[in-house]
C-alpha positions as semicolon CSV with decimal commas, in nm:
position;residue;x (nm);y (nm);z (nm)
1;X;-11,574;12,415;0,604
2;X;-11,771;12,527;0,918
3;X;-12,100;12,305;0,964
4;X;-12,394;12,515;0,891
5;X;-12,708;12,575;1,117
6;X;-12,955;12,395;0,910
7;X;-13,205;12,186;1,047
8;X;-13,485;11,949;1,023
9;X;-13,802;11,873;1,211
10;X;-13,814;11,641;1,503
11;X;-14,088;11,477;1,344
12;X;-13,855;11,365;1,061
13;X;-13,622;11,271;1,307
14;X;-13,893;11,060;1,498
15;X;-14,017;10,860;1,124
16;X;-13,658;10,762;1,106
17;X;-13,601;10,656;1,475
18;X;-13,987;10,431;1,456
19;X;-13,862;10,304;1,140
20;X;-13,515;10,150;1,296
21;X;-13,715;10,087;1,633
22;X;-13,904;9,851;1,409
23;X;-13,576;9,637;1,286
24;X;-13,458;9,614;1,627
25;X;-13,221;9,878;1,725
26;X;-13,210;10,097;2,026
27;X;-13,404;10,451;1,907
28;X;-13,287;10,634;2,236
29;X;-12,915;10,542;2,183
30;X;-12,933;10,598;1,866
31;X;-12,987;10,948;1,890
32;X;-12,757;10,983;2,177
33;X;-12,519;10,841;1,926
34;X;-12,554;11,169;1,672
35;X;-12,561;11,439;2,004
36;X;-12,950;11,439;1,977
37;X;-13,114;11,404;2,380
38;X;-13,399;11,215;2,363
39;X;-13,587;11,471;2,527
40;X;-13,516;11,689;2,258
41;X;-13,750;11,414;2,034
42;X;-14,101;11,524;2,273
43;X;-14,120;11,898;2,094
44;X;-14,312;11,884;1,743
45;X;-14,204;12,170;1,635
46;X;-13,858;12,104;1,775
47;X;-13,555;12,100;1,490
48;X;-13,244;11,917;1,524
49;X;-12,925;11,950;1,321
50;X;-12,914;11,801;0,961
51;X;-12,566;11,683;1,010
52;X;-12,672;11,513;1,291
53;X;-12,942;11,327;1,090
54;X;-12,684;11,277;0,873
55;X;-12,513;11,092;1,113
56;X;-12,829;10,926;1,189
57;X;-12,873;10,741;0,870
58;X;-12,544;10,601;0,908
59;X;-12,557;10,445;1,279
60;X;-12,919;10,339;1,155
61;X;-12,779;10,116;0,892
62;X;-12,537;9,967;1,092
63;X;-12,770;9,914;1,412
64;X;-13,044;9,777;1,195
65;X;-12,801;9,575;0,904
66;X;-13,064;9,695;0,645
67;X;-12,908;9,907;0,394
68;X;-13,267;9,966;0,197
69;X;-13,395;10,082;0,559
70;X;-13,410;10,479;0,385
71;X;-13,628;10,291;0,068
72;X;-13,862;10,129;0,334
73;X;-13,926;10,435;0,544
74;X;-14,249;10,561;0,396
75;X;-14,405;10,198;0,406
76;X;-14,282;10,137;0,762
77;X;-14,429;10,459;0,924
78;X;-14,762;10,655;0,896
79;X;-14,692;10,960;0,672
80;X;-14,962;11,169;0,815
81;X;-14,795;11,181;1,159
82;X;-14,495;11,413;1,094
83;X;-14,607;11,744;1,191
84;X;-14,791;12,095;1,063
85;X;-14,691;12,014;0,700
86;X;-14,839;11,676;0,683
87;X;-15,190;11,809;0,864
88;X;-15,182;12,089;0,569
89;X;-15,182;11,840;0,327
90;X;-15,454;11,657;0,442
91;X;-15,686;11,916;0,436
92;X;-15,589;12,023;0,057
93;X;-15,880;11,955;-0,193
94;X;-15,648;11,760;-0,423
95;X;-15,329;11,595;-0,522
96;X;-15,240;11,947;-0,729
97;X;-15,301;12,146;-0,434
98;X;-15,077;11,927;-0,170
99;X;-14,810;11,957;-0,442
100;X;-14,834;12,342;-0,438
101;X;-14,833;12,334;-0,063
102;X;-14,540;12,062;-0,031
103;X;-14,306;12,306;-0,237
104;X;-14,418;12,574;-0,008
105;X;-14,340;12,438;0,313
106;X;-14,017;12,218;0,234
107;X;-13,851;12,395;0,478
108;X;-14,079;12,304;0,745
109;X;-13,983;11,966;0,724
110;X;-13,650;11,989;0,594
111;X;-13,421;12,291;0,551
112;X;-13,176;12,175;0,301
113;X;-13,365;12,026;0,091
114;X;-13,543;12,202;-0,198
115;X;-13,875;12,070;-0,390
116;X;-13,985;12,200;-0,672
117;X;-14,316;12,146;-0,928
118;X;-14,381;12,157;-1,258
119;X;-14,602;12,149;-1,514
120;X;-14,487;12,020;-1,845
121;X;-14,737;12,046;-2,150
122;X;-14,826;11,725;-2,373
123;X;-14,604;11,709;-2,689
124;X;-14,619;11,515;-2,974
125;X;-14,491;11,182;-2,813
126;X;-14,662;11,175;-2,483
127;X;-14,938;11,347;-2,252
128;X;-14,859;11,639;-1,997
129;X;-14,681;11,543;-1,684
130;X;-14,592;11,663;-1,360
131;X;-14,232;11,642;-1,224
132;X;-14,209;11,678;-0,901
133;X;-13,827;11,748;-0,811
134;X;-13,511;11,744;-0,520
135;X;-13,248;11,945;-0,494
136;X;-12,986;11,959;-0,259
137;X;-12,892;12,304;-0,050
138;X;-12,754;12,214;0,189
139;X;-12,360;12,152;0,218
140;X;-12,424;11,923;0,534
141;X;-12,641;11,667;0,301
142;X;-12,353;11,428;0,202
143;X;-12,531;11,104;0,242
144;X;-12,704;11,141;-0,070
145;X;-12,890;10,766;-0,111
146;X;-13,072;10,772;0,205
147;X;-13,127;11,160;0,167
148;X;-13,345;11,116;-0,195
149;X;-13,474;10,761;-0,105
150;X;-13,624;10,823;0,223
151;X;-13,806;11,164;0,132
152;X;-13,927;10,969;-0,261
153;X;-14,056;10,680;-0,025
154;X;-14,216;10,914;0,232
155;X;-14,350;11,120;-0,050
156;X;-14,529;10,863;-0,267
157;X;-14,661;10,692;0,058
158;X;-14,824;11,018;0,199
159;X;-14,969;11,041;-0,167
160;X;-15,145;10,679;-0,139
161;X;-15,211;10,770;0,176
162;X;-15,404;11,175;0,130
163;X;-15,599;10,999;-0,183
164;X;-15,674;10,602;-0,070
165;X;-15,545;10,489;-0,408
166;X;-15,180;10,341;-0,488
167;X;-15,075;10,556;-0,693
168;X;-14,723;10,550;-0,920
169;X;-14,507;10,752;-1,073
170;X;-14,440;10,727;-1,522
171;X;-14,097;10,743;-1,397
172;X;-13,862;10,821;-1,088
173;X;-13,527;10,947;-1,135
174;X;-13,240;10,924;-0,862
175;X;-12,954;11,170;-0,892
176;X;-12,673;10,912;-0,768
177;X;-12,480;10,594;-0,987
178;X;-12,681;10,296;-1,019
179;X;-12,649;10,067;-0,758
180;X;-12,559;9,717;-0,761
181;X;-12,891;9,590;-0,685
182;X;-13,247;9,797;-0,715
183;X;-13,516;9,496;-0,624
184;X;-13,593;9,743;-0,347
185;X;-13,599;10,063;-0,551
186;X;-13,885;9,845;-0,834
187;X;-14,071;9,710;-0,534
188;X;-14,133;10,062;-0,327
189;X;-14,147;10,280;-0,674
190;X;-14,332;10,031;-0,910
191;X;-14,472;9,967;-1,140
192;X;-14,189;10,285;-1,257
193;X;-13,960;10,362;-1,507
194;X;-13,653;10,392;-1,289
195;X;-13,370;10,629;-1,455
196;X;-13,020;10,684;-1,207
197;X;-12,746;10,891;-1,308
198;X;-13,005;11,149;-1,353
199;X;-12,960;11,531;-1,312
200;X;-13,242;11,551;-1,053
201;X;-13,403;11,338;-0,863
202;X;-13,785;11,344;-0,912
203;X;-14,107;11,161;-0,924
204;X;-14,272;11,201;-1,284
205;X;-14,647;11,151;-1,264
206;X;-14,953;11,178;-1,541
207;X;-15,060;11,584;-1,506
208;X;-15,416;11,385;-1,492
209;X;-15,392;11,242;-1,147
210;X;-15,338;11,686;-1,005
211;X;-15,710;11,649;-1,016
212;X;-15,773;11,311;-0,747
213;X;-15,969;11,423;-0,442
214;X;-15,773;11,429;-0,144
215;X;-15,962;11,170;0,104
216;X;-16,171;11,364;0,383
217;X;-16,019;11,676;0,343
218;X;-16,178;11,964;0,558
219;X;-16,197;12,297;0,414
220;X;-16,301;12,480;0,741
221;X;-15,937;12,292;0,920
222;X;-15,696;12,449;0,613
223;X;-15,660;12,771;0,775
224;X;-15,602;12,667;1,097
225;X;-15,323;12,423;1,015
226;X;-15,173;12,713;0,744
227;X;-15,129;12,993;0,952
228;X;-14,912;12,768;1,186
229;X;-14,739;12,657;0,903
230;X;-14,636;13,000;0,826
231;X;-14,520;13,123;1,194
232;X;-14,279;12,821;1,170
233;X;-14,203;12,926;0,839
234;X;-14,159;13,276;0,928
235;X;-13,943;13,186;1,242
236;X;-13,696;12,967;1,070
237;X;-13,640;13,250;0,779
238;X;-13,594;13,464;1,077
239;X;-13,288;13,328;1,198
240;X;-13,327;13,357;1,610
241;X;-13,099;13,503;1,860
242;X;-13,003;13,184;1,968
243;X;-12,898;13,078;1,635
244;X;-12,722;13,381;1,562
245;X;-12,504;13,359;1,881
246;X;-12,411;12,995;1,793
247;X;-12,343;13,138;1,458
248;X;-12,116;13,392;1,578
249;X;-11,985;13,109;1,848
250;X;-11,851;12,890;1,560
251;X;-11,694;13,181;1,375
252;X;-11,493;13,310;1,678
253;X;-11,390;12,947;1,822
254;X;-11,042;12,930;1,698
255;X;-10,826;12,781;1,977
256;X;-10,971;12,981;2,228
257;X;-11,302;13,043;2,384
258;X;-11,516;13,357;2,267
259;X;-11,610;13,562;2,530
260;X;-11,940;13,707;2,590
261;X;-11,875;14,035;2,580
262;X;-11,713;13,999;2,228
263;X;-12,046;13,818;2,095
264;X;-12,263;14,076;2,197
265;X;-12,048;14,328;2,050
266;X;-12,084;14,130;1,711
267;X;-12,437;14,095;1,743
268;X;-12,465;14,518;1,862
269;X;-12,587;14,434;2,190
270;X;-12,457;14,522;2,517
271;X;-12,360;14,229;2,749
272;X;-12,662;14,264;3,038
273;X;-12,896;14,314;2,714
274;X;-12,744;13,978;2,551
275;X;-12,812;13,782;2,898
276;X;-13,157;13,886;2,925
277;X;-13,266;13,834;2,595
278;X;-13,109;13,472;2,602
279;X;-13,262;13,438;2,979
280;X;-13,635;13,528;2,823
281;X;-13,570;13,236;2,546
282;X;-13,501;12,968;2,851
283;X;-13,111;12,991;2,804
284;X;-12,791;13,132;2,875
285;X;-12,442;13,210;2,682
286;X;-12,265;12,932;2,868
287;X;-12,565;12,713;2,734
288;X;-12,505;12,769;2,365
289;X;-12,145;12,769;2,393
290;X;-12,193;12,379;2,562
291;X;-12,427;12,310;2,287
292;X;-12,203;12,443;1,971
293;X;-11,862;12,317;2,120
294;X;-12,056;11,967;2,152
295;X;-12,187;11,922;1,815
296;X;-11,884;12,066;1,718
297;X;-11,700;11,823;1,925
298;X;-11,876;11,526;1,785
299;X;-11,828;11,612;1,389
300;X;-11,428;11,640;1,454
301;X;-11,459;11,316;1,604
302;X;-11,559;11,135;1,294
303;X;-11,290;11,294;1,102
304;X;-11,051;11,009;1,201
305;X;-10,721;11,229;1,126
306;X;-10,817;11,500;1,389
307;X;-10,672;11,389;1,732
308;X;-10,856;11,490;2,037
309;X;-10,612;11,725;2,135
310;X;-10,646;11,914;1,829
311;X;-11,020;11,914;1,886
312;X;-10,972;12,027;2,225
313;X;-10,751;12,348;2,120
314;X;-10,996;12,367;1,815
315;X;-11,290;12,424;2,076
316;X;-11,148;12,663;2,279
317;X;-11,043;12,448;2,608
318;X;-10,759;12,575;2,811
319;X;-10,661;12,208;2,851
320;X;-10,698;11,852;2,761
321;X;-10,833;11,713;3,041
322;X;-11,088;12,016;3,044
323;X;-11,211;11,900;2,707
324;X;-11,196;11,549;2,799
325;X;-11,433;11,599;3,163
326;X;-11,696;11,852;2,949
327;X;-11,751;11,554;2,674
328;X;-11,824;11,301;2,932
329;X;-12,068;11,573;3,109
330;X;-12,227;11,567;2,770
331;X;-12,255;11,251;2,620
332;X;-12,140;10,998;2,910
333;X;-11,823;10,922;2,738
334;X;-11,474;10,973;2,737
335;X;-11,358;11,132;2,326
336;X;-11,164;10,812;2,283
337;X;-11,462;10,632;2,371
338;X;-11,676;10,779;2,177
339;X;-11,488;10,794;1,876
340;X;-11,441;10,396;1,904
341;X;-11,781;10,332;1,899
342;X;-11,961;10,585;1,638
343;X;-11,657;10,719;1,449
């Protein structure tokens, strides 16, 4: 399967980075360790790659030696800090409202992930309750502990956070087997009725608590913070050129390296046309074709029955040794290297 081009927000990437910062490890090699340049971590709007924040989890467990380190997240970081989404929130008149607004903007945040709310009426064995849920879109997601713990954690501590009260859930449900030990999961979620093995994961409160006031909330700021939640919206549902030549790079790299001219012809452009469009967005073609063939590069080097041979023909390099110099240009280390230490 081809890796997709979904992404998330630096700003998650930089509540994940604190958080291991905080238990010791080396945030800056870290990310060098997934193919993310630190640099890349200054932009707030920026997005990076969810496979490589798949990646991320994994080198953060075993830089930090805390497995619950995705459970701890939301206690360990401000939640209020991430970005455009988080500043809409705060401005919401109340809890229903940053609900409504969380579903909206998911995608702000995170890209293949999916959150959904709902509103289920009282029966005739309890009151009305609102389930707020995850779901999974994204065929990159394959970690899927850290993936549901980390954004449950951040979740519930942006709630306690937006209304000054510590709020719970009636129940939290976890859509992976039950682990071998969940003092972590009844410390962060409780007091909660914790249910794994579920089909969803999901946080079910009291419908009651829709109504709490969201602390110092500013009506006037909503708009302001909104509309630039919607360009970013708008620009990552409109997939850019850059992400459409990178798309059409990954389709064409098979054991040789696409040419220009053929991309723009995909993309019904003509060649001087492509280069100054790219040129305007602060890139070129040979740019993006570093970029993909490196993130390609280091996903085939985690797969530990790919040699680096076969990744170099996979990539397009006449040679080897041409593979072998361009990885080192990129990440400072030889494939072999490389593949010892984060494979």
């Amino acid at each position: 399967m081809l890796p997709t081009s979904e992404t998330i927000s630096v700003g998650s990437i930089n509540l994940i980075l604190f958080a291991a910062r905080q238990q010791g490890a080396d945030g800056d090699a870290l990310a060098r360790a997934v193919g993310i340049d630190p640099d890349q971590l200054q932009n707030p709007d920026g997005r990076v790659l969810i496979r490589q924040v798949q990646a991320l989890w994994h080198e953060a467990v075993i830089a930090t030696g805390e497995p619950a380190l995705s459970l701890k997240l939301g206690e360990m970081i401000n939640p209020l800090t991430i970005g455009v989404l988080a500043y809409v929130m705060m401005h919401c008149p109340t809890l229903g409202r940053v609900f409504e607004k969380l579903c909206h903007y998911q995608d702000i945040a995170c890209e293949g992930i999916r959150t959904t709310g709902q509103l289920i009426p009282a029966d005739d064995e309890s009151g009305a309750t609102y389930r707020l849920s995850l779901h999974i879109t994204s065929p990159d997601i394959i970690y899927l502990e850290p993936t549901f713990n980390s954004e449950l954690s951040v979740y519930l501590s942006a709630i306690r956070a937006l209304t000054g009260q510590r709020l719970t859930a009636l129940e939290t449900r976890f859509a992976y087997p039950h682990p071998a030990d969940t003092r972590e999961h009844e410390r962060v979620f409780g007091p909660t009725r914790l249910v794994f093995d579920a089909a969803e994961t999901a946080l079910i409160f009291d419908a009651a608590l829709l109504d709490t006031p969201v602390l110092n909330a500013n009506p006037s700021l909503f708009p302001l913070f909104e509309k630039h939640a919607n360009d970013i919206l708008s620009q990552l549902q409109t997939p850019s050129l850059k992400s459409r030549v990178k798309g059409e790079i990954v389709s064409m790299m098979k054991g040789e390296e696409p040419a220009l001219a053929t991309i723009a012809d995909r993309l019904a452009m003509g060649v001087r046309t492509l280069q100054l469009h790219l040129k305007e967005s602060g890139t070129s073609y040979q740019q993006l074709l570093d970029e993909t063939r490196k993130e390609l590069a280091i996903g085939h080097l985690r797969e530990p029955n790919m040699s680096t041979t076969d990744i170099a023909y996979l990539l397009g390099f006449a040679e080897p040794s041409v593979f072998f110099r361009s990885f080192k240009k990129w990440t400072g280390q030889t494939p072999g290297a490389y593949r010892l230490a984060y494979a």
